PDB file of C-alpha atoms in Angstrom:
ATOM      1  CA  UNK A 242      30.153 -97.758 108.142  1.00  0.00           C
ATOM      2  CA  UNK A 243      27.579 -96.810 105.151  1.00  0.00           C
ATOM      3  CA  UNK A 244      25.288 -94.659 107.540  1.00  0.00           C
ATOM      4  CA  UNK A 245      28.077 -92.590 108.013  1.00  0.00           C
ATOM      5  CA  UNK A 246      29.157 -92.314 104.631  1.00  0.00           C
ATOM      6  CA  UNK A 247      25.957 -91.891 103.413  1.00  0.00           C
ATOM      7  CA  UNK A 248      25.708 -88.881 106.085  1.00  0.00           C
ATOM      8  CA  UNK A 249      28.602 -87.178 104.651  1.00  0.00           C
ATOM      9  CA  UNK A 250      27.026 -87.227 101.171  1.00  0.00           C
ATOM     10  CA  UNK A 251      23.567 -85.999 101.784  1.00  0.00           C
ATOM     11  CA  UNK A 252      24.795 -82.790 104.101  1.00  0.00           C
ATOM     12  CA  UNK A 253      26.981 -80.926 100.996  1.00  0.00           C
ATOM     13  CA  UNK A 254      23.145 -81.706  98.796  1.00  0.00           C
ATOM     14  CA  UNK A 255      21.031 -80.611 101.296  1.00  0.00           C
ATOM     15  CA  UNK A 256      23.375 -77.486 101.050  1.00  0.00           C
ATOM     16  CA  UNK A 257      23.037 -77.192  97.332  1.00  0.00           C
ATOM     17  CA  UNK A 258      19.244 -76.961  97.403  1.00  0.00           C
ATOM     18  CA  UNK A 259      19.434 -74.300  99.791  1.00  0.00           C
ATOM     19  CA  UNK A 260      21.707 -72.355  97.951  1.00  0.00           C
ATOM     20  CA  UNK A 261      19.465 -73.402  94.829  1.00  0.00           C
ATOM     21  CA  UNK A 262      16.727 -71.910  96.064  1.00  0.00           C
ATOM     22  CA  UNK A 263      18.103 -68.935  97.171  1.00  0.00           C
ATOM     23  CA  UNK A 264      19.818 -68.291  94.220  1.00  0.00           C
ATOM     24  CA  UNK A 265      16.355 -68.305  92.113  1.00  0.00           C
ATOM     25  CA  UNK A 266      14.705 -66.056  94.409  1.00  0.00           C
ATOM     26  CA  UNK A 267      18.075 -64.125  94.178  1.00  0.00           C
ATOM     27  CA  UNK A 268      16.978 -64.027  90.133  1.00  0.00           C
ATOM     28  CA  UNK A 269      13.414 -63.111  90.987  1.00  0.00           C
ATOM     29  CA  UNK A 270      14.217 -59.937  93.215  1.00  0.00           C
ATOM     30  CA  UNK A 271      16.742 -58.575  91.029  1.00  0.00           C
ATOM     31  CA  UNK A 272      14.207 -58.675  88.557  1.00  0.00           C
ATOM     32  CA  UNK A 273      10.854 -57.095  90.681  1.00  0.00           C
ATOM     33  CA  UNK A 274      13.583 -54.109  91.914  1.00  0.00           C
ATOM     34  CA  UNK A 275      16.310 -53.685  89.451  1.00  0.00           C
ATOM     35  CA  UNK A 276      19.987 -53.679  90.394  1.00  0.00           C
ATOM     36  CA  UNK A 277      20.883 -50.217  91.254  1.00  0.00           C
ATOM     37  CA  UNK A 278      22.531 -49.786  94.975  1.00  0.00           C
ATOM     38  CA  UNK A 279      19.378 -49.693  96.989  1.00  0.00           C
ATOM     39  CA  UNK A 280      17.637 -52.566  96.376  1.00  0.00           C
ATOM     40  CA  UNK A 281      20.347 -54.437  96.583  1.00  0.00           C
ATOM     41  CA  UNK A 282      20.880 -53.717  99.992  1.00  0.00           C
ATOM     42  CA  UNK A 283      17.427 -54.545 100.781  1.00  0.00           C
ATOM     43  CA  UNK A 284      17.290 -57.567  98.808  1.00  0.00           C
ATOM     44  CA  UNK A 285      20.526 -58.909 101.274  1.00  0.00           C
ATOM     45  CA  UNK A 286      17.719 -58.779 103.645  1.00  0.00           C
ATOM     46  CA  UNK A 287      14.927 -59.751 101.782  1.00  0.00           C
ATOM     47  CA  UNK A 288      16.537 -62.728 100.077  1.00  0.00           C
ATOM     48  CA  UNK A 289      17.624 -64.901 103.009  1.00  0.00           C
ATOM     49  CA  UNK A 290      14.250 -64.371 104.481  1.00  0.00           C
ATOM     50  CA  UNK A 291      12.329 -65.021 101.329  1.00  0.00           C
ATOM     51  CA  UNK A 292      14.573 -68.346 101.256  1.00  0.00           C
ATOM     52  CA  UNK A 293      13.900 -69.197 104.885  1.00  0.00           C
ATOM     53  CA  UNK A 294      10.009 -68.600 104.127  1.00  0.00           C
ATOM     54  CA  UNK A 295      10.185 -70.674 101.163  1.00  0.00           C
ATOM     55  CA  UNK A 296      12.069 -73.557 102.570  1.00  0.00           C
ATOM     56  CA  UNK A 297       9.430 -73.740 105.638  1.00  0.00           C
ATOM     57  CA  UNK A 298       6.486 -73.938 103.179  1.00  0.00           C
ATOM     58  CA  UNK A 299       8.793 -76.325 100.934  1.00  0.00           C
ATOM     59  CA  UNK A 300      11.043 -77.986 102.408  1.00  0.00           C
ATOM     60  CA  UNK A 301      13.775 -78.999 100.365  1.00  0.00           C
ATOM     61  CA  UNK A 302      13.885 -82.783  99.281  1.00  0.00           C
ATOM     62  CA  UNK A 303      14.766 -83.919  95.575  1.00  0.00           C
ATOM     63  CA  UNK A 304      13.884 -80.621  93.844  1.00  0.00           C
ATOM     64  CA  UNK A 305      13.918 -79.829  90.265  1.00  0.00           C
ATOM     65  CA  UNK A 306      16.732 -79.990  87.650  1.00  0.00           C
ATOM     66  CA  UNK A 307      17.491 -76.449  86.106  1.00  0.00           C
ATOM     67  CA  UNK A 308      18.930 -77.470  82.978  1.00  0.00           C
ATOM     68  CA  UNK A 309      16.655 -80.585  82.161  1.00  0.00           C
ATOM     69  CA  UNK A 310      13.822 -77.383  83.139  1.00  0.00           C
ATOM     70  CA  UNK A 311      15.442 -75.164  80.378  1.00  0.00           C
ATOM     71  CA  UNK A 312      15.350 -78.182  77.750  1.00  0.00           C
ATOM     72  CA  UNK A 313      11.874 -78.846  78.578  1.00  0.00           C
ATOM     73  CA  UNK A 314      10.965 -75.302  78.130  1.00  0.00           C
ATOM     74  CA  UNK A 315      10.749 -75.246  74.217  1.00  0.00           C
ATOM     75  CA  UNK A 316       8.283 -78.228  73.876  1.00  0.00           C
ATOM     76  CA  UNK A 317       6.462 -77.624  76.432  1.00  0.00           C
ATOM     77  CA  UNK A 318       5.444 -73.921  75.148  1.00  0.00           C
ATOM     78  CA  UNK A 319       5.197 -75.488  71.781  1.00  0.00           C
ATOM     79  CA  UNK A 320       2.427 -78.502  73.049  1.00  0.00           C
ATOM     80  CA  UNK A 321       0.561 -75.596  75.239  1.00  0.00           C
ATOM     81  CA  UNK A 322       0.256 -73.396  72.234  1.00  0.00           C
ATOM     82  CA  UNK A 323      -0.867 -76.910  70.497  1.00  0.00           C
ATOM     83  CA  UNK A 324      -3.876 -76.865  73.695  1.00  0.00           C
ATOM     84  CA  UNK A 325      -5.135 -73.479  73.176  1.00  0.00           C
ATOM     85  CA  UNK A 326      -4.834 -73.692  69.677  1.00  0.00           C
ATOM     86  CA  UNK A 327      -7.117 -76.673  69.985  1.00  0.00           C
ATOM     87  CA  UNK A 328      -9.467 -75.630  72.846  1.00  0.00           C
ATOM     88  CA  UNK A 329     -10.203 -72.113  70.704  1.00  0.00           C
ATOM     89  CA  UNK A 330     -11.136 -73.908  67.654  1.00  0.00           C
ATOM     90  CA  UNK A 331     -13.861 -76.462  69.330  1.00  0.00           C
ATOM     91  CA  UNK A 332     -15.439 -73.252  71.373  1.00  0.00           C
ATOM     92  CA  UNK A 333     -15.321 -70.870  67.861  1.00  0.00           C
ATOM     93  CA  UNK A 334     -16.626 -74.030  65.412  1.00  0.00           C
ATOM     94  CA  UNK A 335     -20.544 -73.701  65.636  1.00  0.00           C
ATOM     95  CA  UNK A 336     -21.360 -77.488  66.621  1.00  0.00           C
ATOM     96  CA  UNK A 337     -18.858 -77.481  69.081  1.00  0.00           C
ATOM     97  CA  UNK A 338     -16.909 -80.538  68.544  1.00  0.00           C
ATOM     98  CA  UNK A 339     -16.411 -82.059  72.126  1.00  0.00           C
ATOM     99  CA  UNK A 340     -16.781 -85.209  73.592  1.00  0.00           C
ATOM    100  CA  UNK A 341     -16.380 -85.092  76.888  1.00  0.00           C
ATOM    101  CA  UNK A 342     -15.252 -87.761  79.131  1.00  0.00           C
ATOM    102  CA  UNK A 343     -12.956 -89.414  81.593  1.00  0.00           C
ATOM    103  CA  UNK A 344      -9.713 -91.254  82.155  1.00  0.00           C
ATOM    104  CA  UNK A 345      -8.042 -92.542  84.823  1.00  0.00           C
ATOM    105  CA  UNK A 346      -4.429 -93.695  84.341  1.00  0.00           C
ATOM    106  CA  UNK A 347      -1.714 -94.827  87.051  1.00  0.00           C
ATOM    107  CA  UNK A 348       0.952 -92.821  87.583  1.00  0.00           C
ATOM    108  CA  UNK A 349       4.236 -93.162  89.448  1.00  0.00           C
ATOM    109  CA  UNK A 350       5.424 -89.577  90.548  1.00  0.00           C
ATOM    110  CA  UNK A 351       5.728 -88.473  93.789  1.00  0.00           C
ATOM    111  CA  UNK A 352       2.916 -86.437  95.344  1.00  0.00           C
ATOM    112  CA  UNK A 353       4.757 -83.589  93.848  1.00  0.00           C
ATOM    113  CA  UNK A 354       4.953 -84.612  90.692  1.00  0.00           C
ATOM    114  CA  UNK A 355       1.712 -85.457  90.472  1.00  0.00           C
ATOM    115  CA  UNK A 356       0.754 -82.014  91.117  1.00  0.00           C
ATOM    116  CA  UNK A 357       3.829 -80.845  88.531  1.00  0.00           C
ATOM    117  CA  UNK A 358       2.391 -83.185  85.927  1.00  0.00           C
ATOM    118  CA  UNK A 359      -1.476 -82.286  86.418  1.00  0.00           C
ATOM    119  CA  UNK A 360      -0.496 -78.398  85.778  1.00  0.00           C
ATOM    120  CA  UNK A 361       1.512 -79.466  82.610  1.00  0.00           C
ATOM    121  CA  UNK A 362      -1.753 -81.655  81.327  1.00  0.00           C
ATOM    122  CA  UNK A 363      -3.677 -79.134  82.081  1.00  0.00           C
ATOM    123  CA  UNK A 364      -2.007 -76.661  79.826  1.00  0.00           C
ATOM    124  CA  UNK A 365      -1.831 -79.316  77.012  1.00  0.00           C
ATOM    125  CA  UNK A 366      -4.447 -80.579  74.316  1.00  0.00           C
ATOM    126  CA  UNK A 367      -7.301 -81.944  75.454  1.00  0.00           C
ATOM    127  CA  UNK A 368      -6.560 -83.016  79.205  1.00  0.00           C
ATOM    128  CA  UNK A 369      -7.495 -81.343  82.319  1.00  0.00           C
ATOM    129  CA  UNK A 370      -6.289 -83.073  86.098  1.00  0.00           C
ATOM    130  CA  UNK A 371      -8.743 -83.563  88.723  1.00  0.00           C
ATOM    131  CA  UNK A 372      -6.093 -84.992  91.087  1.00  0.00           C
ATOM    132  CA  UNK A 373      -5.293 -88.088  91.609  1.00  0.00           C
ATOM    133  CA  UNK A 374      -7.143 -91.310  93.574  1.00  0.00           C
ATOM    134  CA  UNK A 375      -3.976 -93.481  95.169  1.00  0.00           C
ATOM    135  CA  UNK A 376      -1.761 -93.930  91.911  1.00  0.00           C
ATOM    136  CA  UNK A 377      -4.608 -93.255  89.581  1.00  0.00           C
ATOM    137  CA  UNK A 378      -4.200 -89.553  88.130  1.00  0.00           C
ATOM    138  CA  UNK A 379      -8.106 -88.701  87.391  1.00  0.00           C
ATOM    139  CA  UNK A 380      -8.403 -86.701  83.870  1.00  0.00           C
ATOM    140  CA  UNK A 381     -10.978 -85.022  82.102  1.00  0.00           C
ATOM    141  CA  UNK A 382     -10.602 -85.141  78.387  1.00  0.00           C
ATOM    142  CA  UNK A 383     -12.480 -82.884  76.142  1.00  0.00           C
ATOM    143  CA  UNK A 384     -12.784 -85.404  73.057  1.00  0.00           C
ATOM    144  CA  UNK A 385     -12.548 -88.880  73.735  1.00  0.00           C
ATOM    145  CA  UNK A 386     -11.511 -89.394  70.443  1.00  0.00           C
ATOM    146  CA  UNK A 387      -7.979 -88.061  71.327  1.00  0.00           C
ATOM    147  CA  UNK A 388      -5.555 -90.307  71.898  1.00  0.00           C
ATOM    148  CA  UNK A 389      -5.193 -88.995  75.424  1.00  0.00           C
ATOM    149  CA  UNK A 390      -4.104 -91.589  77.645  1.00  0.00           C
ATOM    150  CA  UNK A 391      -0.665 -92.305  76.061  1.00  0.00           C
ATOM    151  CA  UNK A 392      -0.084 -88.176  76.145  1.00  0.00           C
ATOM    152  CA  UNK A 393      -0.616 -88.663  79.912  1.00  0.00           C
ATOM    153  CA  UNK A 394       2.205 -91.435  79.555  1.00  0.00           C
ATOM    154  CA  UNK A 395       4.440 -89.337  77.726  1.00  0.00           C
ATOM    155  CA  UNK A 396       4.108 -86.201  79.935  1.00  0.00           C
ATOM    156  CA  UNK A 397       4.788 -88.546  82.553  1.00  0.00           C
ATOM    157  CA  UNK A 398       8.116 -89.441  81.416  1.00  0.00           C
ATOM    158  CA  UNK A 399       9.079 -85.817  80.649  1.00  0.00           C
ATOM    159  CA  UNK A 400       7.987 -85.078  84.082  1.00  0.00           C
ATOM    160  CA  UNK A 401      10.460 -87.469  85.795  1.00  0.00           C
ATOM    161  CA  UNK A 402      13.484 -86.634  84.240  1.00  0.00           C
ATOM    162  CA  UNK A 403      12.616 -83.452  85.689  1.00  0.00           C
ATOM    163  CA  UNK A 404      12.517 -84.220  88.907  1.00  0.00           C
ATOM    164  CA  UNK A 405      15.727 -85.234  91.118  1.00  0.00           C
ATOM    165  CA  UNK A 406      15.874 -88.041  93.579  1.00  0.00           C
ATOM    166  CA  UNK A 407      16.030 -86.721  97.281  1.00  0.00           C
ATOM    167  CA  UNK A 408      18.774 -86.817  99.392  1.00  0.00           C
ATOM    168  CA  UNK A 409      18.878 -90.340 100.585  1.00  0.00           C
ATOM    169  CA  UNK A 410      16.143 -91.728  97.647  1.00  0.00           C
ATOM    170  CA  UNK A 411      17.414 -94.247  95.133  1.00  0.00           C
ATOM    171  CA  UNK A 412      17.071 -92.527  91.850  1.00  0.00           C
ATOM    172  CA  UNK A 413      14.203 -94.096  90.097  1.00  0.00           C
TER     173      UNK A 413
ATOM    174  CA  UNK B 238       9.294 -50.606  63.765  1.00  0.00           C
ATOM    175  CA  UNK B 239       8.441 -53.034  66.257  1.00  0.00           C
ATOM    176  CA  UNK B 240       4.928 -51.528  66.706  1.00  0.00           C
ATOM    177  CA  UNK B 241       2.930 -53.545  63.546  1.00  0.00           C
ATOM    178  CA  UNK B 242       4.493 -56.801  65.410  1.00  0.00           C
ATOM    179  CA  UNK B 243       3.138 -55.813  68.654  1.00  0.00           C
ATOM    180  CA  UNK B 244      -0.280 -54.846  67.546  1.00  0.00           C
ATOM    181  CA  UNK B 245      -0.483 -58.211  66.073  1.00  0.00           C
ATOM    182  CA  UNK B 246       0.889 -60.861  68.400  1.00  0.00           C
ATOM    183  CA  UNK B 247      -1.640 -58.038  71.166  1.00  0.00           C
ATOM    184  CA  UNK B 248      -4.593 -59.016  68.780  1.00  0.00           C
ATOM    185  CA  UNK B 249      -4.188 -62.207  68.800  1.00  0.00           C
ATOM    186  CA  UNK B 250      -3.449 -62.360  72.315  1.00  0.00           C
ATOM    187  CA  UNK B 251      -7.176 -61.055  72.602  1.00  0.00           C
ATOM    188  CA  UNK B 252      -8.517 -63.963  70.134  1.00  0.00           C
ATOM    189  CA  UNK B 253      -7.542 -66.539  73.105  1.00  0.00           C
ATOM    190  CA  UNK B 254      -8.963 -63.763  75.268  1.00  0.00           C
ATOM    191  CA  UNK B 255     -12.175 -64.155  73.351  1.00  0.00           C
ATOM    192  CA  UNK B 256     -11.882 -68.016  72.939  1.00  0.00           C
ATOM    193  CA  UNK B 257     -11.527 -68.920  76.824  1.00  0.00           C
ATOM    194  CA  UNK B 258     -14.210 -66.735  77.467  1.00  0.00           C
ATOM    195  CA  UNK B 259     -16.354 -67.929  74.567  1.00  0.00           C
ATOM    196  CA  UNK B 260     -15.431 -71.661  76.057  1.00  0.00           C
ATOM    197  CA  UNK B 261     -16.696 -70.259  79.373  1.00  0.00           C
ATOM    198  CA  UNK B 262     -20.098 -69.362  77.901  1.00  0.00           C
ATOM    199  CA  UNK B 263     -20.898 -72.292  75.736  1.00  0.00           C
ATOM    200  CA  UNK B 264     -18.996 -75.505  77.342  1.00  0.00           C
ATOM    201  CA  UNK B 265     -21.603 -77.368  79.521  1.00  0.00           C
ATOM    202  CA  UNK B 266     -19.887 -78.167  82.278  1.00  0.00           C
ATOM    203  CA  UNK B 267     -17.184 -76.916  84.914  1.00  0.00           C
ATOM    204  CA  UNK B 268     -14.752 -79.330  83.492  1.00  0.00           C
ATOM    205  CA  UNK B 269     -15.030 -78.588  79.940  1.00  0.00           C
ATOM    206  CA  UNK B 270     -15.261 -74.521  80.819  1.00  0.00           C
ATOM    207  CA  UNK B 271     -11.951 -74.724  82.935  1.00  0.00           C
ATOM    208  CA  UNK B 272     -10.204 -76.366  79.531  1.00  0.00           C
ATOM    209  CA  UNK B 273     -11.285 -72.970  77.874  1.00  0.00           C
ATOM    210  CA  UNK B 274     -10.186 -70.808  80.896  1.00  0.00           C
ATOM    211  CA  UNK B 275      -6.686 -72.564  81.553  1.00  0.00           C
ATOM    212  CA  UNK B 276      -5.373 -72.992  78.264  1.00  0.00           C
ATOM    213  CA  UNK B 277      -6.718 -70.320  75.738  1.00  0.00           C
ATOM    214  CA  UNK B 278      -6.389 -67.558  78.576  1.00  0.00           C
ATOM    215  CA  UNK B 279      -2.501 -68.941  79.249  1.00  0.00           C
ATOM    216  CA  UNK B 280      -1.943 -68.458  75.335  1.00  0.00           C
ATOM    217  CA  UNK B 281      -3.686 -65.323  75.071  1.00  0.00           C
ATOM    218  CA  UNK B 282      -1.345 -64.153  78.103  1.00  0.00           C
ATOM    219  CA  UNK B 283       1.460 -65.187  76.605  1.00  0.00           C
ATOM    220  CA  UNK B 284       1.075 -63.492  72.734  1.00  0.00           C
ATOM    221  CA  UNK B 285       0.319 -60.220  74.661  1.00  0.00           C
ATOM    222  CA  UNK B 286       3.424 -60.587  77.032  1.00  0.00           C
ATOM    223  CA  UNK B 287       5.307 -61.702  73.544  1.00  0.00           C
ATOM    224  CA  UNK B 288       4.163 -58.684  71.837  1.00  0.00           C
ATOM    225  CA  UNK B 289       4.890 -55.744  74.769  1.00  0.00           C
ATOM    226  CA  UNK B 290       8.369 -57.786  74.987  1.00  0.00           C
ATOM    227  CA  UNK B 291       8.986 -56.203  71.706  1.00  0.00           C
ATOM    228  CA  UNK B 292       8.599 -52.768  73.060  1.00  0.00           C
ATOM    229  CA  UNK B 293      10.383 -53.259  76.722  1.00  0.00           C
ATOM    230  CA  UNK B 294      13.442 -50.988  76.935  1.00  0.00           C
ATOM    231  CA  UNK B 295      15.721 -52.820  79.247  1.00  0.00           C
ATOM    232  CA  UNK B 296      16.259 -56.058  80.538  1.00  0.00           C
ATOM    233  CA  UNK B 297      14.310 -55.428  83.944  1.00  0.00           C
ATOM    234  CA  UNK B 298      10.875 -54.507  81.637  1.00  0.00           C
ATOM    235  CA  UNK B 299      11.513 -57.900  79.852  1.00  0.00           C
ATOM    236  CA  UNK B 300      12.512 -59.769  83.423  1.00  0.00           C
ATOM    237  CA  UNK B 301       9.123 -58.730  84.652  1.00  0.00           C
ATOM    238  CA  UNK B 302       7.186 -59.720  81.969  1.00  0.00           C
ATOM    239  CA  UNK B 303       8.151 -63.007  81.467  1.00  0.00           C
ATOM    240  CA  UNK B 304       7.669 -63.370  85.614  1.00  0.00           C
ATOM    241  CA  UNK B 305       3.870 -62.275  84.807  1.00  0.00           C
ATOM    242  CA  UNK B 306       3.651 -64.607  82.735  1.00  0.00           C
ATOM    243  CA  UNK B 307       5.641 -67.220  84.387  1.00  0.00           C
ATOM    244  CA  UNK B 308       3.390 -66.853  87.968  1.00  0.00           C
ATOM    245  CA  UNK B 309       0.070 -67.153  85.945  1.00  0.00           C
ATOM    246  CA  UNK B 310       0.744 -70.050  84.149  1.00  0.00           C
ATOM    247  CA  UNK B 311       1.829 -71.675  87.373  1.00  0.00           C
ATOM    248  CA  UNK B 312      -1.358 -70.065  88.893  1.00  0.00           C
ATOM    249  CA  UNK B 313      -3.586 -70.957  86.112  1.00  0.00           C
ATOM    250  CA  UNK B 314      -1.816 -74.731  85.834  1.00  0.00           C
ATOM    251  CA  UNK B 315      -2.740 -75.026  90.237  1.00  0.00           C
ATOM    252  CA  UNK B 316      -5.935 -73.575  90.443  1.00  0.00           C
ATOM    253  CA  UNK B 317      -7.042 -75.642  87.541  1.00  0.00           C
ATOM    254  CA  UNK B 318      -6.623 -78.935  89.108  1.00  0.00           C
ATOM    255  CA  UNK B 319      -8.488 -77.296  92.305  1.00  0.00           C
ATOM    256  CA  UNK B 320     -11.082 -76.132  90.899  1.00  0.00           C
ATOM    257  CA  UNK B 321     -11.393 -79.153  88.556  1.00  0.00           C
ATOM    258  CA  UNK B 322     -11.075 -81.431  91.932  1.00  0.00           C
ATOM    259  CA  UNK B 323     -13.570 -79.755  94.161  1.00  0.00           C
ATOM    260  CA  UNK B 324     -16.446 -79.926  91.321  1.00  0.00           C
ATOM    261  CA  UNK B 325     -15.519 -83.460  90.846  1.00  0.00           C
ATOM    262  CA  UNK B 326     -16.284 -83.917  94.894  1.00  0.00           C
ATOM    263  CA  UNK B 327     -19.770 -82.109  94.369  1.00  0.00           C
ATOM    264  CA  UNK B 328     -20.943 -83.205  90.812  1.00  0.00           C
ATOM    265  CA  UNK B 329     -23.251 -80.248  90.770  1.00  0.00           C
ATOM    266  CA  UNK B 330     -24.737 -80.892  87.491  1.00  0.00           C
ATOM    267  CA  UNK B 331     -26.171 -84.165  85.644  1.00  0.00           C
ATOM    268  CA  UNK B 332     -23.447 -84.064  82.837  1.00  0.00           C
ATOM    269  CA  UNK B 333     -20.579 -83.991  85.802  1.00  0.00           C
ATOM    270  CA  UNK B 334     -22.101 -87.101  87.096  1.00  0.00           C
ATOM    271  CA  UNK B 335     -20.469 -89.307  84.817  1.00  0.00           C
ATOM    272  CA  UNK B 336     -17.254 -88.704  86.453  1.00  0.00           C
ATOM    273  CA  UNK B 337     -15.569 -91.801  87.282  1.00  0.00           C
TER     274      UNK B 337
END
């Protein structure tokens, strides 16, 4: 009986993402109110609702994993320092050294991560997303000189170990 | 004795501050202006958040900055690719018209 089994799985995950989700927004209003007495009293209010909200908006399906997030966190400030770093010096240089252009690569993320991975360009060297046209991702590059196209490759692969399968998807 | 740090990682917050809005002046086109605006402004965000983390007193100060900084990147990162989208849909301006 796999549908069964396969029921009995998904229910305990479905669980964790709640919980997942509550628990960051947990994080967040500790942080906006502090943890004296009060506010934590009003934050076993606020919390569940916040959650409830959020998981309406959002519903959750594969989700994010923390601790790949937290490993990702170092080079990913590093390469967006790299992009504003490089954006400054082309608007201070007086010829400003741009050559604008166009890509368009394919890209298999969900819509999600599409939307994940065009904020992450978009903070990196060079490459700005303009969404996407079916599995093409549409980017604007500020020097076509820049080998661009494979740092939309490799973001792309950062971007899916990020991401978790959903409950029921085969892990890609 | 944190103060010399601050004033420095503050200033040069304000040099990304300067660059994004320099970019926002001279680029030519929306595209090119919103590379200015999304990345120097995030950096120049995050070098003044680095530098008043020096001087937060508690844990909650430093909590709340890093959220600041945390929501506008995510902000800047969205409305980026919005922006950047609906200008592609128009093509206001002759330059924009090469877009694929």
């Amino acid at each position: 009986m796999p549908n069964e089994r396969s029921a009995r799985i998904e229910l305990p995950l479905v669980l964790m993402l709640v919980l997942k989700r509550g628990a960051l927004l947990a994080a967040v209003w500790l942080v906006l109110a502090g943890a004296g007495g009060d506010a934590l009293l009003v934050g076993l209010l606020v919390v569940p609702v916040a959650t409830w909200i959020s998981l309406r908006l959002l519903p959750a399906s594969g989700g994010v994993r923390l601790y790949r997030m937290l490993l990702f966190l170092p080079g990913f400030l590093w390469r967006s320092l790299l992009g504003g770093v490089d954006v400054a010096w082309r608007v201070f240089h007086p010829a400003l050294p741009i050559r604008p252009g166009w890509i368009k690569e394919p890209v298999n993320l969900s819509d999600g991560g599409k939307v994940a991975l065009g904020a992450e360009l978009s903070l990196m060297p060079g490459t700005l997303v303009a969404g996407s046209d079916g599995p093409m991702l549409l980017v604007h590059v500020l020097d076509t000189r820049q080998h661009t196209a494979d740092a939309v490759h490799v973001e792309e692969a950062r971007i899916a170990t990020l991401l978790a399968a959903a409950p029921g998807e085969p892990r890609s | 004795m944190t103060e010399p740090l601050t004033a420095m990682l503050v200033g040069l917050g304000l040099v990304f501050f300067l660059a994004g809005t320099l970019g926002l002046i001279r680029l030519p086109d929306t595209f090119s202006r919103l590379h200015a605006l999304t990345k120097a402004d995030n950096l120049g965000l995050g070098f003044i958040v680095l530098g008043l983390a020096l001087q937060a007193d508690d844990w909650n100060v430093l909590g709340k900055l890093v959220l600041i900084w945390a929501f506008a990147l995510i902000a800047a990162g969205t409305s980026a690719q919005l922006v950047a989208r609906s200008a592609l849909r128009r093509k206001s301006t002759p330059s924009e018209r090469q877009a694929p």
